[in-house]
């Protein structure tokens, strides 16, 4: 009978809390990046200066947030669809360094912790991000 069938494992998207969970992860990550970029000796200021100094910064930030939510919402098995640039084109010309990458990843780890995600969910999100490293760093 139906009751005897194993339930399919909920997607990572569902286990993160659906859209609200993805938004929470993205919003704290973006806040962490903004805080780091405004700190003394910031590692992320260099790459983020074009965004931070754009007169149209609010619209640009809103676009980035939207792209990011769709990207994570799709990669975690949710119903969202990413329509932004490939990771290679999005970061081309920035020549992102290993150091910059690791500071960004720490901002992502801190967001996962702040959102009280479980160890399994944190590891799965970390893998999604780390799989994008080669397309993101050094181009
Ligand atoms: C797995 C890691 C990363 C992911 C998933 C990611 C994701 C994204 C996405 C979705 C966009 C927008 C693409 C579009 O506009 O179509 C973007 C742009 C950008 N990313 Fe990343 N990124 C990552 C790592 C980094 C790192 C390490 C840095 C620098 C330290 C960085 C700096 C930027 C900047 C400056 C922009 C341009 C924002 C703008 O001008 O509007 N990213 N990223």
PDB file of C-alpha atoms and ligand atoms in Angstrom:
ATOM      1  CA  UNK A   1       0.000   0.000   0.000  1.00  0.00           C
ATOM      2  CA  UNK A   2       0.937   3.630  -0.303  1.00  0.00           C
ATOM      3  CA  UNK A   3       1.878   3.850   3.385  1.00  0.00           C
ATOM      4  CA  UNK A   4       4.546   1.187   2.961  1.00  0.00           C
ATOM      5  CA  UNK A   5       6.348   3.048   0.177  1.00  0.00           C
ATOM      6  CA  UNK A   6       9.406   4.985   1.315  1.00  0.00           C
ATOM      7  CA  UNK A   7       8.778   8.732   1.125  1.00  0.00           C
ATOM      8  CA  UNK A   8      11.074  10.445  -1.394  1.00  0.00           C
ATOM      9  CA  UNK A   9      13.686  12.538   0.403  1.00  0.00           C
ATOM     10  CA  UNK A  10      12.670  16.196   0.416  1.00  0.00           C
ATOM     11  CA  UNK A  11      14.807  18.333  -1.873  1.00  0.00           C
ATOM     12  CA  UNK A  12      17.540  20.518  -0.412  1.00  0.00           C
ATOM     13  CA  UNK A  13      15.298  23.468  -1.337  1.00  0.00           C
ATOM     14  CA  UNK A  14      12.512  22.032   0.833  1.00  0.00           C
ATOM     15  CA  UNK A  15      14.901  21.185   3.686  1.00  0.00           C
ATOM     16  CA  UNK A  16      16.213  24.788   3.610  1.00  0.00           C
ATOM     17  CA  UNK A  17      12.652  26.017   4.144  1.00  0.00           C
ATOM     18  CA  UNK A  18      11.687  26.704   0.540  1.00  0.00           C
ATOM     19  CA  UNK A  19      11.751  30.230  -0.900  1.00  0.00           C
ATOM     20  CA  UNK A  20      11.947  31.852   2.561  1.00  0.00           C
ATOM     21  CA  UNK A  21      14.963  29.694   3.411  1.00  0.00           C
ATOM     22  CA  UNK A  22      16.783  30.516   0.176  1.00  0.00           C
ATOM     23  CA  UNK A  23      16.020  34.229   0.607  1.00  0.00           C
ATOM     24  CA  UNK A  24      17.350  34.076   4.164  1.00  0.00           C
ATOM     25  CA  UNK A  25      20.583  32.464   3.007  1.00  0.00           C
ATOM     26  CA  UNK A  26      21.064  34.989   0.169  1.00  0.00           C
ATOM     27  CA  UNK A  27      20.181  38.048   2.272  1.00  0.00           C
ATOM     28  CA  UNK A  28      22.597  37.211   5.099  1.00  0.00           C
ATOM     29  CA  UNK A  29      25.312  36.298   2.568  1.00  0.00           C
ATOM     30  CA  UNK A  30      24.885  39.642   0.776  1.00  0.00           C
ATOM     31  CA  UNK A  31      24.870  41.504   4.116  1.00  0.00           C
ATOM     32  CA  UNK A  32      28.061  39.668   5.131  1.00  0.00           C
ATOM     33  CA  UNK A  33      29.747  40.546   1.821  1.00  0.00           C
ATOM     34  CA  UNK A  34      28.676  44.206   2.138  1.00  0.00           C
ATOM     35  CA  UNK A  35      30.000  44.347   5.715  1.00  0.00           C
ATOM     36  CA  UNK A  36      33.331  42.819   4.694  1.00  0.00           C
ATOM     37  CA  UNK A  37      33.632  45.182   1.716  1.00  0.00           C
ATOM     38  CA  UNK A  38      33.201  48.181   4.029  1.00  0.00           C
ATOM     39  CA  UNK A  39      35.765  46.967   6.587  1.00  0.00           C
ATOM     40  CA  UNK A  40      39.372  48.158   6.914  1.00  0.00           C
ATOM     41  CA  UNK A  41      41.655  45.866   4.875  1.00  0.00           C
ATOM     42  CA  UNK A  42      38.669  44.472   3.005  1.00  0.00           C
ATOM     43  CA  UNK A  43      39.406  41.579   0.662  1.00  0.00           C
ATOM     44  CA  UNK A  44      36.192  42.001  -1.305  1.00  0.00           C
ATOM     45  CA  UNK A  45      36.275  45.778  -1.862  1.00  0.00           C
ATOM     46  CA  UNK A  46      38.367  45.498  -5.052  1.00  0.00           C
ATOM     47  CA  UNK A  47      35.933  43.268  -6.938  1.00  0.00           C
ATOM     48  CA  UNK A  48      32.819  44.970  -5.565  1.00  0.00           C
ATOM     49  CA  UNK A  49      33.826  48.599  -6.228  1.00  0.00           C
ATOM     50  CA  UNK A  50      32.013  48.819  -9.624  1.00  0.00           C
ATOM     51  CA  UNK A  51      28.786  47.674  -7.944  1.00  0.00           C
ATOM     52  CA  UNK A  52      29.227  49.803  -4.809  1.00  0.00           C
ATOM     53  CA  UNK A  53      30.003  52.995  -6.763  1.00  0.00           C
ATOM     54  CA  UNK A  54      27.275  52.618  -9.409  1.00  0.00           C
ATOM     55  CA  UNK A  55      24.746  55.494  -9.200  1.00  0.00           C
ATOM     56  CA  UNK A  56      22.162  52.803  -9.869  1.00  0.00           C
ATOM     57  CA  UNK A  57      23.431  50.628  -7.002  1.00  0.00           C
ATOM     58  CA  UNK A  58      19.963  49.854  -5.515  1.00  0.00           C
ATOM     59  CA  UNK A  59      18.673  48.464  -8.818  1.00  0.00           C
ATOM     60  CA  UNK A  60      21.903  46.575  -9.411  1.00  0.00           C
ATOM     61  CA  UNK A  61      21.794  45.044  -5.913  1.00  0.00           C
ATOM     62  CA  UNK A  62      18.148  44.066  -6.424  1.00  0.00           C
ATOM     63  CA  UNK A  63      19.076  42.363  -9.708  1.00  0.00           C
ATOM     64  CA  UNK A  64      21.968  40.522  -8.079  1.00  0.00           C
ATOM     65  CA  UNK A  65      19.729  39.364  -5.195  1.00  0.00           C
ATOM     66  CA  UNK A  66      17.088  38.145  -7.638  1.00  0.00           C
ATOM     67  CA  UNK A  67      19.641  36.286  -9.790  1.00  0.00           C
ATOM     68  CA  UNK A  68      21.221  34.751  -6.719  1.00  0.00           C
ATOM     69  CA  UNK A  69      17.896  33.561  -5.282  1.00  0.00           C
ATOM     70  CA  UNK A  70      16.943  31.995  -8.615  1.00  0.00           C
ATOM     71  CA  UNK A  71      20.358  30.364  -8.973  1.00  0.00           C
ATOM     72  CA  UNK A  72      20.318  28.793  -5.497  1.00  0.00           C
ATOM     73  CA  UNK A  73      16.597  28.014  -5.798  1.00  0.00           C
ATOM     74  CA  UNK A  74      17.277  26.038  -8.969  1.00  0.00           C
ATOM     75  CA  UNK A  75      20.523  24.361  -7.849  1.00  0.00           C
ATOM     76  CA  UNK A  76      18.863  23.076  -4.644  1.00  0.00           C
ATOM     77  CA  UNK A  77      16.062  21.389  -6.590  1.00  0.00           C
ATOM     78  CA  UNK A  78      13.421  24.074  -6.150  1.00  0.00           C
ATOM     79  CA  UNK A  79      11.019  25.432  -8.769  1.00  0.00           C
ATOM     80  CA  UNK A  80      13.040  28.592  -9.523  1.00  0.00           C
ATOM     81  CA  UNK A  81      14.926  29.196 -12.789  1.00  0.00           C
ATOM     82  CA  UNK A  82      18.224  31.070 -13.088  1.00  0.00           C
ATOM     83  CA  UNK A  83      18.313  33.365 -16.103  1.00  0.00           C
ATOM     84  CA  UNK A  84      21.508  35.284 -15.283  1.00  0.00           C
ATOM     85  CA  UNK A  85      24.960  34.974 -16.801  1.00  0.00           C
ATOM     86  CA  UNK A  86      27.075  31.828 -16.534  1.00  0.00           C
ATOM     87  CA  UNK A  87      29.492  31.951 -13.600  1.00  0.00           C
ATOM     88  CA  UNK A  88      32.332  32.327 -16.096  1.00  0.00           C
ATOM     89  CA  UNK A  89      30.841  35.394 -17.837  1.00  0.00           C
ATOM     90  CA  UNK A  90      29.554  36.920 -14.568  1.00  0.00           C
ATOM     91  CA  UNK A  91      33.070  36.985 -13.087  1.00  0.00           C
ATOM     92  CA  UNK A  92      35.181  37.368 -16.232  1.00  0.00           C
ATOM     93  CA  UNK A  93      37.672  40.213 -16.028  1.00  0.00           C
ATOM     94  CA  UNK A  94      37.624  40.293 -12.193  1.00  0.00           C
ATOM     95  CA  UNK A  95      40.594  37.921 -11.844  1.00  0.00           C
ATOM     96  CA  UNK A  96      39.175  36.716  -8.513  1.00  0.00           C
ATOM     97  CA  UNK A  97      42.007  35.360  -6.337  1.00  0.00           C
ATOM     98  CA  UNK A  98      42.103  32.322  -4.031  1.00  0.00           C
ATOM     99  CA  UNK A  99      42.103  34.717  -1.057  1.00  0.00           C
ATOM    100  CA  UNK A 100      39.035  36.593  -2.353  1.00  0.00           C
ATOM    101  CA  UNK A 101      37.310  33.275  -3.015  1.00  0.00           C
ATOM    102  CA  UNK A 102      37.962  32.011   0.512  1.00  0.00           C
ATOM    103  CA  UNK A 103      36.718  35.255   2.107  1.00  0.00           C
ATOM    104  CA  UNK A 104      33.509  35.032   0.024  1.00  0.00           C
ATOM    105  CA  UNK A 105      33.092  31.361   1.020  1.00  0.00           C
ATOM    106  CA  UNK A 106      33.487  32.293   4.694  1.00  0.00           C
ATOM    107  CA  UNK A 107      30.678  34.837   4.205  1.00  0.00           C
ATOM    108  CA  UNK A 108      28.555  31.998   2.782  1.00  0.00           C
ATOM    109  CA  UNK A 109      29.448  29.646   5.660  1.00  0.00           C
ATOM    110  CA  UNK A 110      28.569  32.365   8.172  1.00  0.00           C
ATOM    111  CA  UNK A 111      25.187  32.813   6.469  1.00  0.00           C
ATOM    112  CA  UNK A 112      24.468  29.069   6.644  1.00  0.00           C
ATOM    113  CA  UNK A 113      25.291  29.138  10.365  1.00  0.00           C
ATOM    114  CA  UNK A 114      23.177  32.275  10.986  1.00  0.00           C
ATOM    115  CA  UNK A 115      20.249  30.569   9.241  1.00  0.00           C
ATOM    116  CA  UNK A 116      20.621  27.514  11.529  1.00  0.00           C
ATOM    117  CA  UNK A 117      20.905  25.078   8.635  1.00  0.00           C
ATOM    118  CA  UNK A 118      21.673  21.448   9.496  1.00  0.00           C
ATOM    119  CA  UNK A 119      25.085  19.868   8.941  1.00  0.00           C
ATOM    120  CA  UNK A 120      23.809  17.853   5.954  1.00  0.00           C
ATOM    121  CA  UNK A 121      22.226  20.915   4.329  1.00  0.00           C
ATOM    122  CA  UNK A 122      25.366  23.012   4.955  1.00  0.00           C
ATOM    123  CA  UNK A 123      27.543  20.349   3.314  1.00  0.00           C
ATOM    124  CA  UNK A 124      25.255  20.122   0.277  1.00  0.00           C
ATOM    125  CA  UNK A 125      25.189  23.918  -0.211  1.00  0.00           C
ATOM    126  CA  UNK A 126      28.973  24.062   0.228  1.00  0.00           C
ATOM    127  CA  UNK A 127      29.345  21.480  -2.557  1.00  0.00           C
ATOM    128  CA  UNK A 128      27.071  23.469  -4.900  1.00  0.00           C
ATOM    129  CA  UNK A 129      29.236  26.567  -4.306  1.00  0.00           C
ATOM    130  CA  UNK A 130      32.578  24.756  -4.483  1.00  0.00           C
ATOM    131  CA  UNK A 131      31.577  23.153  -7.804  1.00  0.00           C
ATOM    132  CA  UNK A 132      31.363  26.717  -9.223  1.00  0.00           C
ATOM    133  CA  UNK A 133      34.858  27.667  -8.059  1.00  0.00           C
ATOM    134  CA  UNK A 134      36.738  26.805 -11.259  1.00  0.00           C
ATOM    135  CA  UNK A 135      34.382  28.966 -13.349  1.00  0.00           C
ATOM    136  CA  UNK A 136      34.607  31.843 -10.838  1.00  0.00           C
ATOM    137  CA  UNK A 137      38.272  32.157  -9.798  1.00  0.00           C
ATOM    138  CA  UNK A 138      41.123  33.422 -11.979  1.00  0.00           C
ATOM    139  CA  UNK A 139      39.328  34.651 -15.103  1.00  0.00           C
TER     140      UNK A 139
HETATM  141  C1  LIG B   1      30.138  30.090  -5.805  1.00  0.00           C
HETATM  142  C2  LIG B   1      30.447  31.356  -5.597  1.00  0.00           C
HETATM  143  C3  LIG B   1      29.719  32.489  -6.293  1.00  0.00           C
HETATM  144  C4  LIG B   1      28.453  32.514  -6.810  1.00  0.00           C
HETATM  145  C5  LIG B   1      27.413  31.405  -6.803  1.00  0.00           C
HETATM  146  C6  LIG B   1      28.261  33.836  -7.366  1.00  0.00           C
HETATM  147  C7  LIG B   1      27.096  34.252  -8.004  1.00  0.00           C
HETATM  148  C8  LIG B   1      26.964  35.410  -8.732  1.00  0.00           C
HETATM  149  C9  LIG B   1      25.829  35.779  -9.548  1.00  0.00           C
HETATM  150  C10 LIG B   1      24.579  34.923  -9.733  1.00  0.00           C
HETATM  151  C11 LIG B   1      26.093  36.981 -10.112  1.00  0.00           C
HETATM  152  C12 LIG B   1      25.171  37.796 -11.035  1.00  0.00           C
HETATM  153  C13 LIG B   1      25.277  37.323 -12.466  1.00  0.00           C
HETATM  154  C14 LIG B   1      24.434  38.175 -13.408  1.00  0.00           C
HETATM  155  O1  LIG B   1      24.356  39.403 -13.201  1.00  0.00           O
HETATM  156  O2  LIG B   1      23.849  37.623 -14.367  1.00  0.00           O
HETATM  157  C15 LIG B   1      27.399  37.396  -9.621  1.00  0.00           C
HETATM  158  C16 LIG B   1      28.023  38.600  -9.907  1.00  0.00           C
HETATM  159  C17 LIG B   1      29.104  39.085  -9.197  1.00  0.00           C
HETATM  160  N1  LIG B   1      29.922  38.380  -8.349  1.00  0.00           N
HETATM  161 FE1  LIG B   1      29.682  36.478  -7.811  1.00  0.00          FE
HETATM  162  N2  LIG B   1      29.390  34.577  -7.178  1.00  0.00           N
HETATM  163  C18 LIG B   1      30.313  33.800  -6.524  1.00  0.00           C
HETATM  164  C19 LIG B   1      31.587  34.177  -6.126  1.00  0.00           C
HETATM  165  C20 LIG B   1      32.060  35.463  -6.160  1.00  0.00           C
HETATM  166  C21 LIG B   1      33.297  35.915  -5.561  1.00  0.00           C
HETATM  167  C22 LIG B   1      34.309  35.010  -4.856  1.00  0.00           C
HETATM  168  C23 LIG B   1      33.360  37.266  -5.772  1.00  0.00           C
HETATM  169  C24 LIG B   1      34.426  38.247  -5.335  1.00  0.00           C
HETATM  170  C25 LIG B   1      35.102  38.107  -4.194  1.00  0.00           C
HETATM  171  C26 LIG B   1      32.175  37.647  -6.527  1.00  0.00           C
HETATM  172  C27 LIG B   1      31.868  38.920  -6.953  1.00  0.00           C
HETATM  173  C28 LIG B   1      30.848  39.240  -7.829  1.00  0.00           C
HETATM  174  C29 LIG B   1      30.631  40.562  -8.353  1.00  0.00           C
HETATM  175  C30 LIG B   1      31.433  41.813  -8.032  1.00  0.00           C
HETATM  176  C31 LIG B   1      29.535  40.476  -9.222  1.00  0.00           C
HETATM  177  C32 LIG B   1      28.931  41.603 -10.074  1.00  0.00           C
HETATM  178  C33 LIG B   1      27.760  42.232  -9.393  1.00  0.00           C
HETATM  179  C34 LIG B   1      27.265  43.405 -10.238  1.00  0.00           C
HETATM  180  O3  LIG B   1      28.107  44.083 -10.805  1.00  0.00           O
HETATM  181  O4  LIG B   1      26.071  43.605 -10.303  1.00  0.00           O
HETATM  182  N3  LIG B   1      31.418  36.527  -6.746  1.00  0.00           N
HETATM  183  N4  LIG B   1      27.903  36.418  -8.787  1.00  0.00           N
END
